[in-house]
Amino acid sequence: MSTGNPQVEPIIDYLLESSGKMLRPRLLYLAASPYPHDPLMVRDMCVAVELIHLASLVHDDVIDQALTRRGQESINSRYNNKTSVLTGDLLFATAFNLINQHPFPRVMDQITRTIQLMCQGEIKQLSLAFDLDISEEDYYEKSYSKTACLFACSCRVGAWISSMPEKNASLLEDYGLYLGYAYQIIDDILDLVSDSQALGKPAGNDLKEGNITLPLIYALKTKEYGSLLRKILAADYSQLDTRELKTILLDSGAIEYARSISRQFLQKALASLELFPVGPAIKEMKNIALFIMEEYYARLSYVNEGELVKVVN
């Protein structure tokens, strides 16, 4: 990302101060690892995938008017929206340049089609903003475009740039797809019941933007809480009583329902790895799913009747 431009360098340095979880490049690296591969190509593709993800976050923060990202000021908050959009464009261009260093046309095709899906997902989300009648099918379609497709793409590209048989590459793509769905559901739960410090970004920001996610969709359908929740969400979102909202989501079973769905996706992800011989890379991919399933939820907390309660398995 070094440009030698004194106006650009400080922005890039600031952006890269917080690296995030690096899940997508980690998945690509692990997917390539079981079979012979070119380490330089794997490295460049890993970097490209993370730059694409980072670019999408920079652009999303402009759309959502988010003030923080990864525990620090967002680029649009620290600088301005114009700088953020151009920085995101620079990240995309750098990613494409890296991919072009290697003669692998179907990788570029896969990645560009994935970016198209991500953009379509964001547009669909905007079209469904504040729609209290959104279906679970709409939610899963959004989740695929926003998150799961890039997880799946990372695994598919990693498999392709090694000598992995096509059947195994498809299984790894399935693993990434199911992991991505689970990850998005968990992120949506945390947005509703966690706090900004734990998230590293504004808690409740998705809801303020009118993003109706799986726990809300479930609670809105319940006889006991649906009408009350609809009334609460029909009011000014900036004046939401978050404690009351959390109580409804807990008492209606919405949080537990969303957790169970994410767990099902994680189990499907693990099942996709069953045909692979046990090796360091496959073991690590299993560990990623198990970490999300067991450890991530153990750190999830929300307020119930004035007391901080831990959600445990």
mmCIF file of C-alpha atoms in Angstrom:
data_model
loop_
_atom_site.group_PDB
_atom_site.id
_atom_site.type_symbol
_atom_site.label_atom_id
_atom_site.label_comp_id
_atom_site.label_asym_id
_atom_site.label_seq_id
_atom_site.Cartn_x
_atom_site.Cartn_y
_atom_site.Cartn_z
ATOM 1 C CA MET A 1 0.000 0.000 0.000
ATOM 2 C CA SER A 2 3.014 2.281 -0.001
ATOM 3 C CA THR A 3 2.448 5.097 -2.490
ATOM 4 C CA GLY A 4 5.208 7.569 -1.657
ATOM 5 C CA ASN A 5 2.518 10.263 -1.645
ATOM 6 C CA PRO A 6 2.760 12.402 1.521
ATOM 7 C CA GLN A 7 -0.989 13.121 1.406
ATOM 8 C CA VAL A 8 -1.958 9.463 1.076
ATOM 9 C CA GLU A 9 0.591 7.698 3.309
ATOM 10 C CA PRO A 10 -0.790 8.974 6.664
ATOM 11 C CA ILE A 11 -4.292 7.805 5.745
ATOM 12 C CA ILE A 12 -3.109 4.312 4.804
ATOM 13 C CA ASP A 13 -0.896 4.100 7.908
ATOM 14 C CA TYR A 14 -3.833 5.054 10.100
ATOM 15 C CA LEU A 15 -6.143 2.601 8.351
ATOM 16 C CA LEU A 16 -3.720 -0.283 8.884
ATOM 17 C CA GLU A 17 -3.062 0.462 12.562
ATOM 18 C CA SER A 18 -5.872 -1.898 13.499
ATOM 19 C CA SER A 19 -5.696 -5.116 11.503
ATOM 20 C CA GLY A 20 -8.990 -6.733 12.483
ATOM 21 C CA LYS A 21 -9.410 -10.513 12.655
ATOM 22 C CA MET A 22 -7.966 -11.269 9.184
ATOM 23 C CA LEU A 23 -10.492 -14.089 8.759
ATOM 24 C CA ARG A 24 -10.811 -13.922 4.978
ATOM 25 C CA PRO A 25 -7.078 -14.061 4.148
ATOM 26 C CA ARG A 26 -6.688 -16.716 6.840
ATOM 27 C CA LEU A 27 -9.339 -18.831 5.104
ATOM 28 C CA LEU A 28 -7.675 -18.373 1.715
ATOM 29 C CA TYR A 29 -4.273 -19.327 3.109
ATOM 30 C CA LEU A 30 -5.633 -22.417 4.870
ATOM 31 C CA ALA A 31 -7.624 -23.498 1.792
ATOM 32 C CA ALA A 32 -4.449 -23.436 -0.307
ATOM 33 C CA SER A 33 -2.270 -25.158 2.284
ATOM 34 C CA PRO A 34 -3.232 -28.873 2.021
ATOM 35 C CA TYR A 35 -1.956 -29.159 -1.581
ATOM 36 C CA PRO A 36 1.188 -27.900 -3.394
ATOM 37 C CA HIS A 37 1.003 -24.185 -4.206
ATOM 38 C CA ASP A 38 3.042 -21.102 -5.085
ATOM 39 C CA PRO A 39 3.603 -19.269 -1.765
ATOM 40 C CA LEU A 40 3.994 -15.900 -3.487
ATOM 41 C CA MET A 41 0.685 -16.274 -5.292
ATOM 42 C CA VAL A 42 -1.041 -17.335 -2.084
ATOM 43 C CA ARG A 43 0.403 -14.343 -0.252
ATOM 44 C CA ASP A 44 -0.717 -11.884 -2.916
ATOM 45 C CA MET A 45 -4.233 -13.345 -3.078
ATOM 46 C CA CYS A 46 -4.525 -13.211 0.710
ATOM 47 C CA VAL A 47 -3.551 -9.548 0.685
ATOM 48 C CA ALA A 48 -5.929 -8.818 -2.186
ATOM 49 C CA VAL A 49 -8.898 -10.407 -0.403
ATOM 50 C CA GLU A 50 -8.208 -8.454 2.787
ATOM 51 C CA LEU A 51 -7.861 -5.196 0.838
ATOM 52 C CA ILE A 52 -11.221 -5.855 -0.835
ATOM 53 C CA HIS A 53 -12.815 -6.483 2.544
ATOM 54 C CA LEU A 54 -11.182 -3.357 3.976
ATOM 55 C CA ALA A 55 -12.366 -1.272 1.018
ATOM 56 C CA SER A 56 -15.931 -2.459 1.582
ATOM 57 C CA LEU A 57 -15.727 -1.446 5.248
ATOM 58 C CA VAL A 58 -14.428 2.030 4.376
ATOM 59 C CA HIS A 59 -17.284 2.543 1.905
ATOM 60 C CA ASP A 60 -19.851 1.050 4.324
ATOM 61 C CA ASP A 61 -18.838 3.523 7.010
ATOM 62 C CA VAL A 62 -19.622 6.379 4.629
ATOM 63 C CA ILE A 63 -23.035 4.906 3.811
ATOM 64 C CA ASP A 64 -23.826 4.214 7.501
ATOM 65 C CA GLN A 65 -22.223 7.444 8.744
ATOM 66 C CA ALA A 66 -20.330 5.310 11.272
ATOM 67 C CA LEU A 67 -17.957 7.151 13.578
ATOM 68 C CA THR A 68 -15.776 4.233 14.681
ATOM 69 C CA ARG A 69 -14.321 1.093 13.158
ATOM 70 C CA ARG A 70 -12.136 -1.542 14.830
ATOM 71 C CA GLY A 71 -11.981 0.478 18.026
ATOM 72 C CA GLN A 72 -10.780 3.734 16.456
ATOM 73 C CA GLU A 73 -12.199 6.621 14.459
ATOM 74 C CA SER A 74 -13.471 5.622 11.036
ATOM 75 C CA ILE A 75 -11.770 7.203 8.014
ATOM 76 C CA ASN A 76 -14.857 9.281 7.246
ATOM 77 C CA SER A 77 -14.940 10.554 10.834
ATOM 78 C CA ARG A 78 -11.219 11.324 11.042
ATOM 79 C CA TYR A 79 -11.009 12.833 7.554
ATOM 80 C CA ASN A 80 -14.181 13.183 5.459
ATOM 81 C CA ASN A 81 -16.505 11.256 3.163
ATOM 82 C CA LYS A 82 -14.685 12.188 -0.044
ATOM 83 C CA THR A 83 -11.378 10.957 1.361
ATOM 84 C CA SER A 84 -13.052 7.727 2.508
ATOM 85 C CA VAL A 85 -14.556 6.965 -0.898
ATOM 86 C CA LEU A 86 -11.246 7.594 -2.652
ATOM 87 C CA THR A 87 -9.365 5.535 -0.059
ATOM 88 C CA GLY A 88 -11.744 2.626 -0.648
ATOM 89 C CA ASP A 89 -11.207 2.969 -4.391
ATOM 90 C CA LEU A 90 -7.436 2.912 -3.849
ATOM 91 C CA LEU A 91 -7.745 -0.289 -1.829
ATOM 92 C CA PHE A 92 -9.806 -1.947 -4.580
ATOM 93 C CA ALA A 93 -7.331 -0.849 -7.273
ATOM 94 C CA THR A 94 -4.382 -2.170 -5.279
ATOM 95 C CA ALA A 95 -6.142 -5.507 -4.825
ATOM 96 C CA PHE A 96 -6.813 -5.815 -8.566
ATOM 97 C CA ASN A 97 -3.201 -4.937 -9.331
ATOM 98 C CA LEU A 98 -2.004 -7.737 -7.043
ATOM 99 C CA ILE A 99 -4.348 -10.276 -8.623
ATOM 100 C CA ASN A 100 -3.180 -9.237 -12.102
ATOM 101 C CA GLN A 101 0.409 -10.115 -11.198
ATOM 102 C CA HIS A 102 -0.542 -13.767 -11.636
ATOM 103 C CA PRO A 103 -1.951 -15.431 -14.793
ATOM 104 C CA PHE A 104 -5.102 -16.882 -13.297
ATOM 105 C CA PRO A 105 -8.134 -15.388 -15.127
ATOM 106 C CA ARG A 106 -10.806 -17.371 -13.286
ATOM 107 C CA VAL A 107 -9.568 -16.006 -9.967
ATOM 108 C CA MET A 108 -10.117 -12.447 -11.175
ATOM 109 C CA ASP A 109 -13.522 -13.477 -12.536
ATOM 110 C CA GLN A 110 -14.495 -15.077 -9.214
ATOM 111 C CA ILE A 111 -13.385 -12.087 -7.165
ATOM 112 C CA THR A 112 -14.995 -9.446 -9.391
ATOM 113 C CA ARG A 113 -18.285 -11.372 -9.432
ATOM 114 C CA THR A 114 -18.100 -11.565 -5.642
ATOM 115 C CA ILE A 115 -17.641 -7.790 -5.411
ATOM 116 C CA GLN A 116 -20.689 -7.378 -7.662
ATOM 117 C CA LEU A 117 -22.683 -9.543 -5.237
ATOM 118 C CA MET A 118 -21.458 -7.509 -2.260
ATOM 119 C CA CYS A 119 -22.588 -4.274 -3.911
ATOM 120 C CA GLN A 120 -25.945 -5.797 -4.829
ATOM 121 C CA GLY A 121 -26.352 -6.932 -1.222
ATOM 122 C CA GLU A 122 -25.767 -3.432 0.088
ATOM 123 C CA ILE A 123 -28.282 -2.006 -2.382
ATOM 124 C CA LYS A 124 -30.843 -4.650 -1.384
ATOM 125 C CA GLN A 125 -30.264 -3.828 2.280
ATOM 126 C CA LEU A 126 -30.932 -0.168 1.578
ATOM 127 C CA SER A 127 -34.142 -1.063 -0.255
ATOM 128 C CA LEU A 128 -35.323 -3.108 2.746
ATOM 129 C CA ALA A 129 -34.411 -0.500 5.374
ATOM 130 C CA PHE A 130 -37.058 -0.126 8.098
ATOM 131 C CA ASP A 131 -39.180 -2.854 6.472
ATOM 132 C CA LEU A 132 -40.729 -4.690 9.423
ATOM 133 C CA ASP A 133 -42.221 -7.316 7.114
ATOM 134 C CA ILE A 134 -38.878 -8.563 5.823
ATOM 135 C CA SER A 135 -38.773 -12.364 5.520
ATOM 136 C CA GLU A 136 -36.059 -14.725 6.720
ATOM 137 C CA GLU A 137 -35.411 -15.551 3.053
ATOM 138 C CA ASP A 138 -34.661 -11.870 2.378
ATOM 139 C CA TYR A 139 -32.367 -11.831 5.398
ATOM 140 C CA TYR A 140 -30.381 -14.867 4.230
ATOM 141 C CA GLU A 141 -30.101 -13.383 0.743
ATOM 142 C CA LYS A 142 -28.669 -10.191 2.242
ATOM 143 C CA SER A 143 -26.314 -12.176 4.474
ATOM 144 C CA TYR A 144 -25.035 -14.134 1.485
ATOM 145 C CA SER A 145 -24.240 -10.998 -0.494
ATOM 146 C CA LYS A 146 -22.869 -8.975 2.416
ATOM 147 C CA THR A 147 -20.674 -11.581 4.073
ATOM 148 C CA ALA A 148 -20.985 -15.236 3.132
ATOM 149 C CA CYS A 149 -20.062 -14.821 -0.539
ATOM 150 C CA LEU A 150 -16.628 -13.343 0.292
ATOM 151 C CA PHE A 151 -15.947 -16.097 2.849
ATOM 152 C CA ALA A 152 -16.852 -18.677 0.192
ATOM 153 C CA CYS A 153 -14.803 -16.854 -2.464
ATOM 154 C CA SER A 154 -11.736 -16.805 -0.199
ATOM 155 C CA CYS A 155 -11.900 -20.577 0.232
ATOM 156 C CA ARG A 156 -12.589 -21.209 -3.459
ATOM 157 C CA VAL A 157 -9.678 -19.010 -4.598
ATOM 158 C CA GLY A 158 -7.321 -20.621 -2.095
ATOM 159 C CA ALA A 159 -8.262 -24.068 -3.370
ATOM 160 C CA TRP A 160 -7.931 -23.031 -7.018
ATOM 161 C CA ILE A 161 -4.425 -21.625 -6.703
ATOM 162 C CA SER A 162 -3.227 -24.897 -5.236
ATOM 163 C CA SER A 163 -3.473 -28.253 -6.996
ATOM 164 C CA MET A 164 -6.617 -29.243 -5.091
ATOM 165 C CA PRO A 165 -9.154 -31.445 -6.940
ATOM 166 C CA GLU A 166 -12.353 -29.612 -7.933
ATOM 167 C CA LYS A 167 -14.557 -31.749 -5.679
ATOM 168 C CA ASN A 168 -12.528 -30.753 -2.635
ATOM 169 C CA ALA A 169 -12.509 -27.114 -3.725
ATOM 170 C CA SER A 170 -16.319 -27.158 -3.775
ATOM 171 C CA LEU A 171 -16.393 -28.603 -0.259
ATOM 172 C CA LEU A 172 -14.121 -25.838 0.992
ATOM 173 C CA GLU A 173 -16.310 -23.259 -0.727
ATOM 174 C CA ASP A 174 -19.294 -24.741 1.157
ATOM 175 C CA TYR A 175 -17.324 -24.485 4.388
ATOM 176 C CA GLY A 176 -16.659 -20.802 3.772
ATOM 177 C CA LEU A 177 -20.278 -20.181 2.792
ATOM 178 C CA TYR A 178 -21.726 -21.727 5.967
ATOM 179 C CA LEU A 179 -19.095 -20.065 8.146
ATOM 180 C CA GLY A 180 -19.985 -16.720 6.581
ATOM 181 C CA TYR A 181 -23.685 -17.137 7.299
ATOM 182 C CA ALA A 182 -22.958 -18.026 10.917
ATOM 183 C CA TYR A 183 -20.557 -15.128 11.295
ATOM 184 C CA GLN A 184 -23.111 -12.618 9.969
ATOM 185 C CA ILE A 185 -25.834 -13.900 12.298
ATOM 186 C CA ILE A 186 -23.505 -13.623 15.285
ATOM 187 C CA ASP A 187 -22.490 -10.117 14.246
ATOM 188 C CA ASP A 188 -26.162 -9.153 14.018
ATOM 189 C CA ILE A 189 -26.876 -10.557 17.490
ATOM 190 C CA LEU A 190 -23.955 -8.633 18.943
ATOM 191 C CA ASP A 191 -25.095 -5.403 17.286
ATOM 192 C CA LEU A 192 -28.350 -5.680 19.236
ATOM 193 C CA VAL A 193 -27.144 -6.856 22.639
ATOM 194 C CA SER A 194 -23.479 -5.925 23.023
ATOM 195 C CA ASP A 195 -21.772 -2.557 23.509
ATOM 196 C CA SER A 196 -19.595 -0.377 21.314
ATOM 197 C CA GLN A 197 -16.398 -1.055 23.255
ATOM 198 C CA ALA A 198 -16.737 -4.808 22.858
ATOM 199 C CA LEU A 199 -17.665 -4.540 19.180
ATOM 200 C CA GLY A 200 -15.041 -1.987 18.154
ATOM 201 C CA LYS A 201 -17.784 -0.162 16.230
ATOM 202 C CA PRO A 202 -21.028 1.585 17.225
ATOM 203 C CA ALA A 203 -23.422 -0.892 18.835
ATOM 204 C CA GLY A 204 -26.950 -0.706 17.491
ATOM 205 C CA ASN A 205 -25.824 1.146 14.384
ATOM 206 C CA ASP A 206 -27.359 -1.437 12.044
ATOM 207 C CA LEU A 207 -30.722 -1.004 13.736
ATOM 208 C CA LYS A 208 -30.485 2.787 13.570
ATOM 209 C CA GLU A 209 -29.900 2.409 9.817
ATOM 210 C CA GLY A 210 -33.101 0.349 9.593
ATOM 211 C CA ASN A 211 -31.379 -3.010 9.135
ATOM 212 C CA ILE A 212 -33.898 -5.564 10.427
ATOM 213 C CA THR A 213 -31.910 -8.695 11.288
ATOM 214 C CA LEU A 214 -32.745 -12.298 12.221
ATOM 215 C CA PRO A 215 -33.483 -11.834 15.962
ATOM 216 C CA LEU A 216 -35.860 -8.970 15.171
ATOM 217 C CA ILE A 217 -37.531 -10.898 12.341
ATOM 218 C CA TYR A 218 -38.218 -13.779 14.733
ATOM 219 C CA ALA A 219 -39.480 -11.581 17.584
ATOM 220 C CA LEU A 220 -41.762 -9.637 15.236
ATOM 221 C CA LYS A 221 -43.539 -12.900 14.374
ATOM 222 C CA THR A 222 -44.314 -13.889 17.972
ATOM 223 C CA LYS A 223 -47.862 -13.368 19.235
ATOM 224 C CA GLU A 224 -46.801 -12.139 22.644
ATOM 225 C CA TYR A 225 -44.168 -9.597 21.609
ATOM 226 C CA GLY A 226 -44.728 -8.907 17.893
ATOM 227 C CA SER A 227 -47.166 -6.009 18.262
ATOM 228 C CA LEU A 228 -45.168 -4.346 21.041
ATOM 229 C CA LEU A 229 -41.910 -4.659 19.127
ATOM 230 C CA ARG A 230 -43.523 -3.329 15.962
ATOM 231 C CA LYS A 231 -44.732 -0.292 17.923
ATOM 232 C CA ILE A 232 -41.266 0.281 19.390
ATOM 233 C CA LEU A 233 -39.542 -0.005 16.008
ATOM 234 C CA ALA A 234 -42.102 2.238 14.325
ATOM 235 C CA ALA A 235 -41.035 5.101 16.610
ATOM 236 C CA ASP A 236 -37.916 7.271 16.310
ATOM 237 C CA TYR A 237 -34.984 4.848 16.205
ATOM 238 C CA SER A 238 -32.702 7.378 17.850
ATOM 239 C CA GLN A 239 -34.960 7.290 20.915
ATOM 240 C CA LEU A 240 -35.083 3.504 21.274
ATOM 241 C CA ASP A 241 -35.110 2.077 24.777
ATOM 242 C CA THR A 242 -32.347 -0.471 24.275
ATOM 243 C CA ARG A 243 -32.959 -2.167 27.626
ATOM 244 C CA GLU A 244 -36.578 -2.834 26.730
ATOM 245 C CA LEU A 245 -35.552 -4.055 23.289
ATOM 246 C CA LYS A 246 -32.981 -6.465 24.750
ATOM 247 C CA THR A 247 -35.547 -7.798 27.210
ATOM 248 C CA ILE A 248 -38.032 -8.465 24.402
ATOM 249 C CA LEU A 249 -35.414 -10.217 22.283
ATOM 250 C CA LEU A 250 -34.443 -12.396 25.227
ATOM 251 C CA ASP A 251 -37.908 -13.202 26.557
ATOM 252 C CA SER A 252 -39.335 -13.914 23.102
ATOM 253 C CA GLY A 253 -36.636 -16.492 22.438
ATOM 254 C CA ALA A 254 -35.308 -14.442 19.505
ATOM 255 C CA ILE A 255 -31.683 -14.454 20.691
ATOM 256 C CA GLU A 256 -31.733 -18.175 21.338
ATOM 257 C CA TYR A 257 -33.372 -18.813 17.960
ATOM 258 C CA ALA A 258 -30.715 -16.808 16.114
ATOM 259 C CA ARG A 259 -27.977 -18.589 18.085
ATOM 260 C CA SER A 260 -29.428 -21.967 17.134
ATOM 261 C CA ILE A 261 -29.511 -21.041 13.441
ATOM 262 C CA SER A 262 -25.901 -19.859 13.526
ATOM 263 C CA ARG A 263 -24.940 -23.086 15.288
ATOM 264 C CA GLN A 264 -26.617 -25.103 12.512
ATOM 265 C CA PHE A 265 -24.572 -23.249 9.899
ATOM 266 C CA LEU A 266 -21.377 -23.881 11.878
ATOM 267 C CA GLN A 267 -22.199 -27.585 12.084
ATOM 268 C CA LYS A 268 -22.708 -27.623 8.305
ATOM 269 C CA ALA A 269 -19.328 -25.909 7.907
ATOM 270 C CA LEU A 270 -17.663 -28.600 10.005
ATOM 271 C CA ALA A 271 -19.447 -31.352 8.058
ATOM 272 C CA SER A 272 -17.981 -29.946 4.816
ATOM 273 C CA LEU A 273 -14.502 -30.777 6.123
ATOM 274 C CA GLU A 274 -15.221 -34.391 7.081
ATOM 275 C CA LEU A 275 -13.932 -35.923 3.825
ATOM 276 C CA PHE A 276 -10.528 -34.229 4.123
ATOM 277 C CA PRO A 277 -7.586 -36.032 5.734
ATOM 278 C CA VAL A 278 -6.775 -34.499 9.085
ATOM 279 C CA GLY A 279 -3.859 -32.118 8.672
ATOM 280 C CA PRO A 280 -2.740 -28.784 10.154
ATOM 281 C CA ALA A 281 -4.772 -26.604 7.741
ATOM 282 C CA ILE A 282 -8.016 -28.595 8.013
ATOM 283 C CA LYS A 283 -7.587 -28.790 11.789
ATOM 284 C CA GLU A 284 -7.218 -25.005 11.929
ATOM 285 C CA MET A 285 -10.334 -24.509 9.781
ATOM 286 C CA LYS A 286 -12.252 -26.714 12.200
ATOM 287 C CA ASN A 287 -10.840 -24.716 15.094
ATOM 288 C CA ILE A 288 -12.107 -21.461 13.554
ATOM 289 C CA ALA A 289 -15.656 -22.841 13.426
ATOM 290 C CA LEU A 290 -15.358 -24.289 16.935
ATOM 291 C CA PHE A 291 -14.007 -21.003 18.262
ATOM 292 C CA ILE A 292 -16.993 -19.129 16.890
ATOM 293 C CA MET A 293 -19.354 -21.801 18.226
ATOM 294 C CA GLU A 294 -17.906 -22.177 21.723
ATOM 295 C CA GLU A 295 -15.748 -19.198 22.682
ATOM 296 C CA TYR A 296 -17.388 -16.294 20.904
ATOM 297 C CA TYR A 297 -20.774 -16.984 22.454
ATOM 298 C CA ALA A 298 -19.230 -17.385 25.894
ATOM 299 C CA ARG A 299 -18.202 -13.727 25.687
ATOM 300 C CA LEU A 300 -21.620 -12.569 24.531
ATOM 301 C CA SER A 301 -23.463 -10.609 27.206
ATOM 302 C CA TYR A 302 -26.690 -8.667 27.427
ATOM 303 C CA VAL A 303 -28.815 -6.948 30.055
ATOM 304 C CA ASN A 304 -31.750 -8.824 31.555
ATOM 305 C CA GLU A 305 -33.831 -7.329 34.370
ATOM 306 C CA GLY A 306 -31.059 -4.922 35.276
ATOM 307 C CA GLU A 307 -28.366 -7.567 35.636
ATOM 308 C CA LEU A 308 -25.485 -8.460 33.340
ATOM 309 C CA VAL A 309 -25.941 -12.045 32.269
ATOM 310 C CA LYS A 310 -23.520 -14.290 30.419
ATOM 311 C CA VAL A 311 -24.844 -16.409 27.591
ATOM 312 C CA VAL A 312 -23.186 -19.779 27.871
ATOM 313 C CA ASN A 313 -23.474 -22.949 25.840
#
